[in-house]
Amino acid sequence: MLQNPKDRRNFVLQALASASALMLSACDAVSRSSWGPKVLGAGEHASRAVQRALTSKTSLAQEFTEADLSPAFRSNGTDSPANDAYQAMAADGFASWKLRVDGLVRTPLTLSLPELRAMKKRTQITRHDCVEGWSAIGKWTGVPLSELLALARPEAKARYVVFHCADPMDEDGTRYYESIDLEDAHHPQTILAYELNDQVLPMPNGAPLRVRIERQLGYKMAKYIMRIELVESFAGIAGGKGGYWEDQGYEWYAGI
Amino acid sequence: MSTATSSTPGSESGYSYLRHPWPIRVAHWINVIALAILLASGLQIFNAHPALYWGKSSYSGRPPILQMRSETAPDGRDVGITRILGHDFHTTGVLGLSLEDGSASERGFPSWITLPGQQWLSLGRRWHFFFAWVLVINGILYLAYSLRSGHLRRDLQPTRRDWRSFGKSIIDHLRFRHPVGEEARTYNVLQKLAYLAVIFVVLPFVILMGLGMSPRMDSLWPGWVDLVGGRQSARTLHFIGAAALVLFVGVHVFEVIVTGLWNNLRSMITGKYRISGSNASES
């Protein structure tokens, strides 16, 4: 078998051709299988482990100057939540809006916008990196999330901070939500922003309150925040993956 | 690329020797798979925002340096347009607008070259980052082996004689004249430089520019990505680096074909490479 060089060559050529055709259909099959995306997800778990090992818990995202500001800060996803209760509050300048902080905390909080504005504030000019590939630079002012956590006093078993939002993402009314761990929650640049570029936070950018998590991608930075919940696990919330986009297949860790 | 096995030196009809030891062969084919998947999944990621910019952000008041989009022409037909540095090119069917199954859809690169084929950013990212790790780990093992075994010094490092033959090597390449006999046992100087450039410049650069897009890695030393112009410049350079790799692979495959496809292919599969004797010709 395959003694003749010509046969051998034809065999190799055919093998190469079949190998590439096989690779294409194999990639497609892997993409559609239930295990494929999970196995491939190992790459992103490795990225998270290595990135966290290389950078410190409090390493700072780059901050920019006013000269770097994007002329108009792009809004992506929801511009105006299709939610009557939200729109009623917006019409009222969010006078009746109150942020709840609850879950695994010793002191649940209910805070109005003026109360949040009266707290310690931080202003930062940072770059917003969307998972799609684009970046925009904006100036954000808000209260560090660590300040709220200090008031609410999370219980020892609390591991994640979940942001519950006002914007419905589909016809079933599934609301946007996101989650981060306590390490990112205590990061000095993690703020609940109520101002963008020295103006009251506009609706397309998440009025009245959005979170900034500067070492992760844009989809982590939930807009239209209504409630902050501390949990031990996010497995029981919505799709169980820790966020609206995570439930659609995106990574929970969005540092790359 | 050294150990002679079934060699019968001096024989008029030539001889075979072990050109590529198994670690090199394995690393080579892992690279083939990883780079193919990285390219296809990279284009899938690019398609999520098919534009490239220079600077720290995408919205700086300056237009993108490259953009793919579709628009409706005056005659009512949809056309694909690729704009490079302000110049519009009609690229209907390939870039900006794909025509598949009789319907037109707006997308940067066509589905036959992206992984997954359909628009599916989250899975494209999983493919990309998984095989990025495969490439990095494979590269580290290759380098460790090459340093230990002497492959790097013996086969890739240009010798003084190589540098002297630099001009001749360029002319030989342009004339498609390739070394035969004993001379074919070593890489020529342009070949060595191309391999060294890919191993030590292009691949590390592409990986570094990929990491430059990571907001977490940017915090390692805030502002480092500005050394190349900013995050959006890093994204553009990542793309250009990938294009350089595609160019390298194109030239590499061309040279493999013109310098003896079967001999080269065999040497990268079984390791055996045949050196033809003075009267013998490789058939």
Coordinates of C-alpha atoms in Angstrom, one line a residue:
Chain A
M1 CA 0.0 0.0 0.0
L2 CA 1.3 3.4 -1.0
Q3 CA 4.5 2.0 -2.3
N4 CA 4.4 4.2 -5.3
P5 CA 5.5 7.8 -4.6
K6 CA 2.7 9.1 -6.7
D7 CA 0.1 7.3 -4.6
R8 CA 1.8 8.5 -1.5
R9 CA 1.7 12.1 -2.7
N10 CA -1.9 11.9 -3.7
F11 CA -2.6 10.4 -0.3
V12 CA -0.8 13.3 1.4
L13 CA -2.6 15.9 -0.7
Q14 CA -6.0 14.3 0.0
A15 CA -5.1 14.1 3.6
L16 CA -4.3 17.8 3.7
A17 CA -7.4 18.7 1.9
S18 CA -9.6 16.5 4.1
A19 CA -7.8 17.8 7.2
S20 CA -8.6 21.4 6.4
A21 CA -12.2 20.6 5.4
L22 CA -12.5 18.5 8.6
M23 CA -11.1 21.4 10.6
L24 CA -13.7 23.8 9.3
S25 CA -16.6 21.5 10.0
A26 CA -15.0 20.4 13.3
C27 CA -14.8 24.1 14.4
D28 CA -18.4 24.5 13.5
A29 CA -19.4 21.3 15.4
V30 CA -17.4 22.4 18.4
S31 CA -19.0 25.8 18.3
R32 CA -22.5 24.3 18.4
S33 CA -21.8 21.5 20.9
S34 CA -22.6 21.9 24.6
W35 CA -19.1 21.1 25.7
G36 CA -17.1 23.1 23.1
P37 CA -17.7 26.6 24.4
K38 CA -17.0 25.4 27.9
V39 CA -13.7 23.8 26.9
L40 CA -12.7 26.9 25.0
G41 CA -13.7 29.0 28.0
A42 CA -10.6 27.5 29.8
G43 CA -8.6 30.0 27.8
E44 CA -10.4 32.9 29.4
H45 CA -10.1 31.3 32.9
A46 CA -6.4 31.1 32.3
S47 CA -6.4 34.8 31.3
R48 CA -8.2 35.8 34.5
A49 CA -5.8 33.8 36.7
V50 CA -2.7 35.1 35.0
Q51 CA -3.9 38.7 34.7
R52 CA -4.9 38.7 38.4
A53 CA -1.5 37.3 39.3
L54 CA 0.4 39.8 37.3
T55 CA -1.5 42.9 38.4
S56 CA -2.2 43.9 42.0
K57 CA -5.7 44.1 43.5
T58 CA -5.6 47.8 43.4
S59 CA -3.6 48.5 40.2
L60 CA -5.1 51.6 38.7
A61 CA -6.5 52.0 35.2
Q62 CA -4.9 54.8 33.2
E63 CA -6.4 58.2 33.8
F64 CA -6.4 60.8 31.1
T65 CA -6.6 64.6 30.7
E66 CA -9.5 66.8 29.5
A67 CA -7.7 67.1 26.2
D68 CA -8.3 63.3 25.6
L69 CA -12.1 63.5 26.2
S70 CA -14.2 62.1 23.4
P71 CA -16.3 64.9 21.9
A72 CA -19.5 62.9 22.5
F73 CA -19.5 59.9 24.8
R74 CA -21.0 57.1 22.8
S75 CA -24.1 55.2 24.2
N76 CA -24.4 51.6 23.4
G77 CA -27.2 49.2 24.1
T78 CA -30.2 50.8 25.8
D79 CA -30.7 54.6 25.2
S80 CA -34.0 54.9 27.0
P81 CA -35.3 52.0 29.1
A82 CA -38.7 50.8 28.0
N83 CA -39.9 50.7 31.6
D84 CA -42.9 52.9 32.6
A85 CA -41.8 53.1 36.3
Y86 CA -38.4 54.2 35.2
Q87 CA -39.7 56.8 32.7
A88 CA -42.0 58.2 35.4
M89 CA -39.0 58.7 37.7
A90 CA -37.0 60.2 34.9
A91 CA -39.7 62.7 34.1
D92 CA -39.5 63.8 37.7
G93 CA -35.7 64.3 37.6
F94 CA -35.3 61.1 39.6
A95 CA -36.6 62.8 42.8
S96 CA -38.4 59.7 43.8
W97 CA -35.6 57.3 42.8
K98 CA -33.9 55.6 45.6
L99 CA -31.0 53.1 45.5
R100 CA -31.4 50.1 47.7
V101 CA -28.4 48.2 49.0
D102 CA -29.4 44.9 50.5
G103 CA -28.8 41.1 50.5
L104 CA -26.1 39.8 52.7
V105 CA -25.5 43.1 54.6
R106 CA -25.8 43.9 58.2
T107 CA -27.3 47.4 57.5
P108 CA -29.5 47.6 54.4
L109 CA -29.5 51.1 52.9
T110 CA -31.9 53.2 51.0
L111 CA -30.3 56.3 49.4
S112 CA -31.6 59.2 47.4
L113 CA -29.6 61.0 44.7
P114 CA -28.9 64.0 47.0
E115 CA -27.7 61.6 49.7
L116 CA -25.3 59.9 47.3
R117 CA -24.1 63.3 46.1
A118 CA -23.4 64.4 49.7
M119 CA -21.1 61.4 50.2
K120 CA -17.4 61.3 49.4
K121 CA -16.8 61.6 45.7
R122 CA -14.2 60.7 43.1
T123 CA -13.7 62.2 39.6
Q124 CA -11.8 60.2 37.0
I125 CA -11.1 60.6 33.3
T126 CA -11.0 57.1 32.0
R127 CA -11.2 55.1 28.8
H128 CA -14.3 52.9 28.2
D129 CA -13.4 49.8 26.2
C130 CA -16.3 48.0 24.6
V131 CA -16.2 44.3 23.9
E132 CA -16.9 45.2 20.3
G133 CA -13.5 46.9 20.0
W134 CA -14.1 50.6 20.3
S135 CA -13.0 53.0 23.0
A136 CA -14.3 56.3 24.3
I137 CA -12.9 58.6 27.0
G138 CA -15.1 60.3 29.5
K139 CA -15.0 62.1 32.8
W140 CA -17.0 60.4 35.6
T141 CA -17.9 61.7 39.0
G142 CA -19.5 59.5 41.6
V143 CA -19.3 57.8 45.0
P144 CA -16.8 55.0 45.5
L145 CA -18.7 51.7 45.9
S146 CA -16.4 51.0 48.9
E147 CA -18.0 53.9 50.7
L148 CA -21.5 52.3 50.4
L149 CA -20.1 48.9 51.4
A150 CA -18.5 50.4 54.5
L151 CA -22.0 51.7 55.5
A152 CA -23.9 48.6 54.6
R153 CA -21.3 46.2 56.2
P154 CA -21.4 43.0 54.1
E155 CA -21.7 39.8 56.0
A156 CA -18.7 37.5 56.1
K157 CA -20.2 35.1 53.5
A158 CA -20.9 37.8 50.9
R159 CA -18.8 37.3 47.8
Y160 CA -20.3 39.2 45.0
V161 CA -22.0 42.6 44.4
V162 CA -24.9 42.4 42.0
F163 CA -26.3 45.4 40.2
H164 CA -30.0 45.2 39.3
C165 CA -31.0 47.6 36.5
A166 CA -34.1 49.2 35.2
D167 CA -33.7 48.4 31.5
P168 CA -35.6 45.5 30.0
M169 CA -33.5 43.6 27.4
D170 CA -36.2 41.6 25.7
E171 CA -40.0 41.2 25.3
D172 CA -40.2 39.0 28.4
G173 CA -38.9 41.9 30.4
T174 CA -35.6 40.3 31.4
R175 CA -33.7 43.2 33.1
Y176 CA -30.1 44.0 32.7
Y177 CA -27.9 43.0 35.6
E178 CA -24.3 42.5 36.3
S179 CA -22.0 41.3 39.1
I180 CA -18.5 41.8 40.3
D181 CA -16.5 40.3 43.2
L182 CA -15.6 42.2 46.4
E183 CA -12.0 42.7 45.1
D184 CA -13.3 44.9 42.2
A185 CA -16.0 46.4 44.4
H186 CA -13.4 47.8 46.7
H187 CA -11.1 49.0 43.9
P188 CA -10.5 52.8 44.3
Q189 CA -11.7 53.5 40.8
T190 CA -15.0 51.5 41.1
I191 CA -17.5 54.3 41.5
L192 CA -21.2 54.7 41.2
A193 CA -21.3 57.6 38.7
Y194 CA -24.0 60.3 38.6
E195 CA -22.1 62.7 36.4
L196 CA -20.5 62.5 33.0
N197 CA -18.3 65.2 31.7
D198 CA -19.4 67.6 34.5
Q199 CA -23.1 67.2 33.6
V200 CA -25.8 65.2 35.3
L201 CA -25.5 61.7 33.9
P202 CA -27.6 61.6 30.7
M203 CA -30.2 58.9 30.1
P204 CA -28.4 57.2 27.2
N205 CA -25.4 56.8 29.5
G206 CA -27.3 55.3 32.4
A207 CA -29.2 58.0 34.4
P208 CA -29.4 58.3 37.3
L209 CA -26.6 56.0 38.3
R210 CA -24.1 53.7 36.6
V211 CA -21.1 51.8 37.8
R212 CA -17.6 52.3 36.5
I213 CA -15.3 49.2 36.7
E214 CA -12.3 50.6 35.0
R215 CA -10.2 47.4 34.6
Q216 CA -13.0 45.5 32.8
L217 CA -14.9 45.9 29.5
G218 CA -18.0 48.1 29.0
Y219 CA -20.7 45.5 29.5
K220 CA -19.7 45.0 33.1
M221 CA -20.5 48.7 33.8
A222 CA -24.3 48.4 34.4
K223 CA -26.4 51.5 33.7
Y224 CA -29.8 52.5 35.2
I225 CA -28.9 50.9 38.6
M226 CA -31.9 50.4 40.9
R227 CA -30.6 48.0 43.5
I228 CA -27.3 46.6 44.7
E229 CA -27.4 43.2 46.2
L230 CA -24.7 41.3 48.1
V231 CA -24.8 37.6 47.5
E232 CA -22.7 34.5 48.2
S233 CA -23.4 33.1 44.7
F234 CA -25.1 34.5 41.6
A235 CA -26.2 31.0 40.4
G236 CA -29.8 31.6 41.4
I237 CA -30.1 35.0 39.6
A238 CA -31.7 35.0 36.0
G239 CA -29.5 32.7 33.8
G240 CA -27.1 32.1 36.7
K241 CA -24.0 33.3 34.9
G242 CA -23.7 36.6 36.8
G243 CA -24.9 39.1 34.2
Y244 CA -27.2 39.7 31.2
W245 CA -24.5 39.3 28.6
E246 CA -22.8 36.5 30.6
D247 CA -26.1 34.6 30.2
Q248 CA -25.8 35.1 26.4
G249 CA -22.3 33.5 26.4
Y250 CA -20.0 36.4 27.3
E251 CA -17.4 35.9 30.0
W252 CA -18.0 37.0 33.5
Y253 CA -14.4 38.2 33.8
A254 CA -14.1 40.9 31.2
G255 CA -10.5 42.1 31.8
I256 CA -9.4 41.3 28.2
Chain B
M1 CA 18.0 20.0 11.0
S2 CA 21.1 18.1 11.5
T3 CA 21.2 14.4 12.4
A4 CA 21.8 12.2 9.4
T5 CA 20.0 8.9 9.7
S6 CA 19.9 6.8 6.7
S7 CA 22.6 8.9 5.1
T8 CA 25.0 7.5 2.6
P9 CA 27.2 10.5 2.0
G10 CA 29.2 10.4 -1.1
S11 CA 26.6 8.4 -2.9
E12 CA 25.9 9.7 -6.4
S13 CA 22.2 9.2 -6.0
G14 CA 21.9 11.4 -2.9
Y15 CA 20.7 10.5 0.6
S16 CA 18.1 11.3 3.2
Y17 CA 18.7 12.7 6.6
L18 CA 16.6 13.8 9.6
R19 CA 16.0 17.5 8.9
H20 CA 13.4 18.4 11.5
P21 CA 13.4 16.5 14.9
W22 CA 10.0 15.7 16.2
P23 CA 9.6 18.6 18.7
I24 CA 10.0 21.1 15.8
R25 CA 7.5 19.2 13.7
V26 CA 4.9 19.0 16.4
A27 CA 5.4 22.7 17.2
H28 CA 5.1 23.6 13.5
W29 CA 1.7 21.9 13.0
I30 CA 0.3 23.2 16.3
N31 CA 1.2 26.6 15.0
V32 CA -0.5 26.0 11.7
I33 CA -3.8 25.1 13.5
A34 CA -3.5 27.9 16.2
L35 CA -2.7 30.6 13.7
A36 CA -5.5 29.6 11.3
I37 CA -8.0 29.7 14.2
L38 CA -6.6 32.9 15.6
L39 CA -6.9 34.6 12.2
A40 CA -10.5 33.4 11.6
S41 CA -11.7 34.2 15.1
G42 CA -9.8 37.5 15.1
L43 CA -11.7 38.6 12.0
Q44 CA -14.9 37.5 13.7
I45 CA -14.0 39.9 16.6
F46 CA -13.0 42.6 14.2
N47 CA -16.4 42.3 12.5
A48 CA -18.1 43.4 15.7
H49 CA -16.8 46.9 15.0
P50 CA -15.3 46.8 11.5
A51 CA -13.2 50.0 11.8
L52 CA -9.6 50.8 12.9
Y53 CA -8.4 54.0 14.5
W54 CA -5.2 55.6 15.5
G55 CA -4.9 57.0 19.1
K56 CA -6.2 56.4 22.6
S57 CA -9.9 56.2 21.7
S58 CA -12.2 55.6 18.8
Y59 CA -14.1 58.9 19.3
S60 CA -11.5 61.6 19.2
G61 CA -13.0 63.8 16.5
R62 CA -10.7 62.1 13.9
P63 CA -12.1 59.6 11.4
P64 CA -11.1 55.9 11.5
I65 CA -8.1 55.0 9.3
L66 CA -10.0 52.0 8.0
Q67 CA -13.7 51.3 7.9
M68 CA -15.9 48.7 6.3
R69 CA -19.6 49.4 5.8
S70 CA -22.5 49.0 3.4
E71 CA -24.6 51.7 2.0
T72 CA -27.3 52.1 -0.6
A73 CA -26.0 53.4 -3.9
P74 CA -28.0 56.0 -6.0
D75 CA -29.4 53.1 -8.2
G76 CA -30.9 51.5 -5.1
R77 CA -28.4 48.6 -4.8
D78 CA -26.6 47.9 -1.6
V79 CA -22.8 48.2 -2.0
G80 CA -20.0 47.2 0.3
I81 CA -17.5 50.0 0.9
T82 CA -14.0 49.9 2.5
R83 CA -12.6 53.2 3.4
I84 CA -8.8 53.4 3.8
L85 CA -7.3 56.7 4.9
G86 CA -10.2 58.6 3.4
H87 CA -10.3 56.7 0.1
D88 CA -13.4 54.7 -0.7
F89 CA -13.1 51.3 -2.4
H90 CA -16.1 49.3 -3.6
T91 CA -15.7 45.8 -2.1
T92 CA -19.2 44.4 -2.5
G93 CA -19.4 40.7 -1.8
V94 CA -16.1 40.6 0.1
L95 CA -15.7 43.4 2.6
G96 CA -18.5 45.5 4.1
L97 CA -21.3 43.7 2.4
S98 CA -21.6 39.9 2.0
L99 CA -23.9 38.3 -0.6
E100 CA -24.8 34.8 0.6
D101 CA -27.8 32.6 -0.2
G102 CA -29.1 35.4 -2.5
S103 CA -29.4 38.0 0.3
A104 CA -27.0 40.8 1.2
S105 CA -25.9 41.4 4.7
E106 CA -23.7 44.1 6.2
R107 CA -20.5 42.6 7.6
G108 CA -16.8 43.4 7.6
F109 CA -15.1 40.1 6.5
P110 CA -17.2 37.4 4.8
S111 CA -18.5 34.4 6.7
W112 CA -16.2 31.9 4.9
I113 CA -13.1 33.4 6.6
T114 CA -14.6 34.0 10.1
L115 CA -14.9 31.6 13.1
P116 CA -17.7 31.0 13.8
G117 CA -19.1 31.8 10.4
Q118 CA -22.1 33.7 11.6
Q119 CA -21.8 36.9 13.6
W120 CA -21.1 35.5 17.1
L121 CA -18.7 37.7 19.0
S122 CA -18.8 35.9 22.4
L123 CA -17.8 32.5 20.9
G124 CA -15.3 34.2 18.5
R125 CA -13.6 35.5 21.7
R126 CA -13.5 32.1 23.3
W127 CA -11.8 30.6 20.2
H128 CA -9.4 33.4 20.0
F129 CA -8.3 33.4 23.7
F130 CA -8.1 29.6 23.9
F131 CA -5.8 29.4 20.9
A132 CA -3.9 32.5 22.0
W133 CA -2.8 30.4 25.0
V134 CA -2.1 27.4 22.7
L135 CA 0.2 29.7 20.6
V136 CA 1.9 31.2 23.6
I137 CA 2.6 27.8 25.4
N138 CA 3.7 26.2 22.1
G139 CA 6.0 29.2 21.5
I140 CA 7.5 28.9 24.9
L141 CA 8.1 25.1 24.5
Y142 CA 9.6 25.7 21.0
L143 CA 12.0 28.4 22.3
A144 CA 13.0 26.2 25.3
Y145 CA 13.7 23.3 22.9
S146 CA 15.5 25.5 20.4
L147 CA 17.8 27.0 22.9
R148 CA 18.6 23.7 24.6
S149 CA 19.1 21.7 21.4
G150 CA 21.1 24.3 19.7
H151 CA 18.5 24.6 16.9
L152 CA 18.5 28.4 17.3
R153 CA 22.2 28.9 17.2
R154 CA 23.0 26.2 14.6
D155 CA 20.2 26.5 12.2
L156 CA 18.7 30.0 12.6
Q157 CA 21.5 32.3 13.6
P158 CA 23.1 33.9 10.5
T159 CA 26.8 33.1 10.1
R160 CA 29.4 35.5 8.8
R161 CA 29.3 33.7 5.6
D162 CA 25.5 34.2 5.5
W163 CA 25.9 38.0 5.8
R164 CA 28.4 38.0 3.0
S165 CA 25.9 36.1 0.8
F166 CA 23.1 38.6 1.6
G167 CA 23.1 40.3 -1.8
K168 CA 23.4 37.1 -3.7
S169 CA 20.6 35.5 -1.7
I170 CA 18.3 38.4 -2.7
I171 CA 19.1 37.9 -6.3
D172 CA 18.7 34.1 -6.0
H173 CA 15.3 34.6 -4.5
L174 CA 14.2 37.1 -7.2
R175 CA 15.3 34.6 -9.9
F176 CA 13.6 31.7 -8.0
R177 CA 17.0 30.0 -7.9
H178 CA 17.3 27.7 -5.0
P179 CA 20.2 25.8 -3.4
V180 CA 20.6 22.2 -4.2
G181 CA 22.8 19.4 -2.9
E182 CA 24.7 20.0 0.4
E183 CA 23.9 23.7 0.2
A184 CA 20.2 22.9 0.7
R185 CA 21.0 21.4 4.1
T186 CA 21.1 24.8 5.7
Y187 CA 18.7 27.7 5.5
N188 CA 19.7 30.7 3.4
V189 CA 20.2 34.0 5.0
L190 CA 16.9 35.6 4.0
Q191 CA 15.1 32.5 5.2
K192 CA 16.9 32.7 8.6
L193 CA 16.0 36.3 8.9
A194 CA 12.4 35.8 8.0
Y195 CA 12.1 33.0 10.6
L196 CA 13.9 35.0 13.3
A197 CA 11.7 38.1 12.5
V198 CA 8.5 36.1 12.9
I199 CA 9.7 34.3 16.0
F200 CA 11.2 37.2 17.9
V201 CA 9.5 40.3 16.4
V202 CA 6.2 39.8 14.7
L203 CA 4.6 37.1 17.0
P204 CA 5.7 38.8 20.3
F205 CA 4.6 42.1 18.9
V206 CA 1.1 40.8 17.9
I207 CA 0.7 39.2 21.4
L208 CA 1.8 42.4 23.1
M209 CA -0.6 44.5 21.1
G210 CA -3.3 42.0 22.0
L211 CA -2.5 42.5 25.6
G212 CA -2.5 46.2 25.1
M213 CA -6.2 46.0 24.4
S214 CA -6.9 44.4 27.8
P215 CA -8.1 47.0 30.3
R216 CA -6.7 44.9 33.1
M217 CA -3.2 44.5 31.5
D218 CA -3.2 48.3 30.8
S219 CA -3.3 48.7 34.6
L220 CA 0.0 46.8 35.0
W221 CA 1.8 50.1 34.3
P222 CA -0.9 52.7 33.5
G223 CA -0.1 54.5 30.2
W224 CA 2.2 51.9 28.7
V225 CA -0.1 51.4 25.8
D226 CA 0.4 55.0 24.9
L227 CA 4.0 54.1 23.9
V228 CA 2.4 52.8 20.6
G229 CA -0.1 55.6 20.4
G230 CA -2.9 54.3 22.6
R231 CA -5.3 51.4 22.9
Q232 CA -6.9 52.0 19.5
S233 CA -3.4 52.2 17.9
A234 CA -2.6 48.9 19.6
R235 CA -5.8 47.4 18.1
T236 CA -4.7 48.7 14.6
L237 CA -1.2 47.4 15.1
H238 CA -2.5 44.0 16.2
F239 CA -4.4 43.9 12.9
I240 CA -1.4 45.0 10.9
G241 CA 0.8 42.4 12.7
A242 CA -1.7 39.7 11.8
A243 CA -1.6 40.8 8.2
A244 CA 2.2 40.6 8.3
L245 CA 1.8 37.0 9.5
V246 CA -0.6 36.2 6.7
L247 CA 2.0 37.7 4.2
F248 CA 4.7 35.6 5.8
V249 CA 2.6 32.4 5.5
G250 CA 1.9 33.2 1.9
V251 CA 5.6 33.6 1.0
H252 CA 6.5 30.6 3.1
V253 CA 4.0 28.3 1.4
F254 CA 5.1 29.7 -2.0
E255 CA 8.8 28.9 -1.2
V256 CA 7.8 25.4 0.1
I257 CA 6.2 24.7 -3.2
V258 CA 8.9 26.0 -5.5
T259 CA 11.8 24.4 -3.6
G260 CA 10.3 21.0 -3.7
L261 CA 6.9 20.6 -2.2
W262 CA 7.1 16.9 -1.5
N263 CA 10.6 16.9 0.0
N264 CA 9.7 19.9 2.2
L265 CA 6.3 18.5 3.2
R266 CA 7.9 15.1 4.0
S267 CA 10.6 16.7 6.1
M268 CA 7.9 18.4 8.2
I269 CA 5.8 15.2 8.6
T270 CA 8.3 12.4 9.0
G271 CA 11.4 14.5 9.4
K272 CA 13.2 13.0 6.4
Y273 CA 14.7 15.4 3.9
R274 CA 16.3 14.2 0.7
I275 CA 19.5 15.7 -0.6
S276 CA 20.0 14.9 -4.3
G277 CA 23.3 13.8 -5.5
S278 CA 25.2 15.4 -8.4
N279 CA 23.4 13.4 -11.0
A280 CA 20.2 12.6 -9.3
S281 CA 17.2 14.7 -9.4
E282 CA 14.4 14.7 -6.9
S283 CA 11.4 13.1 -8.6

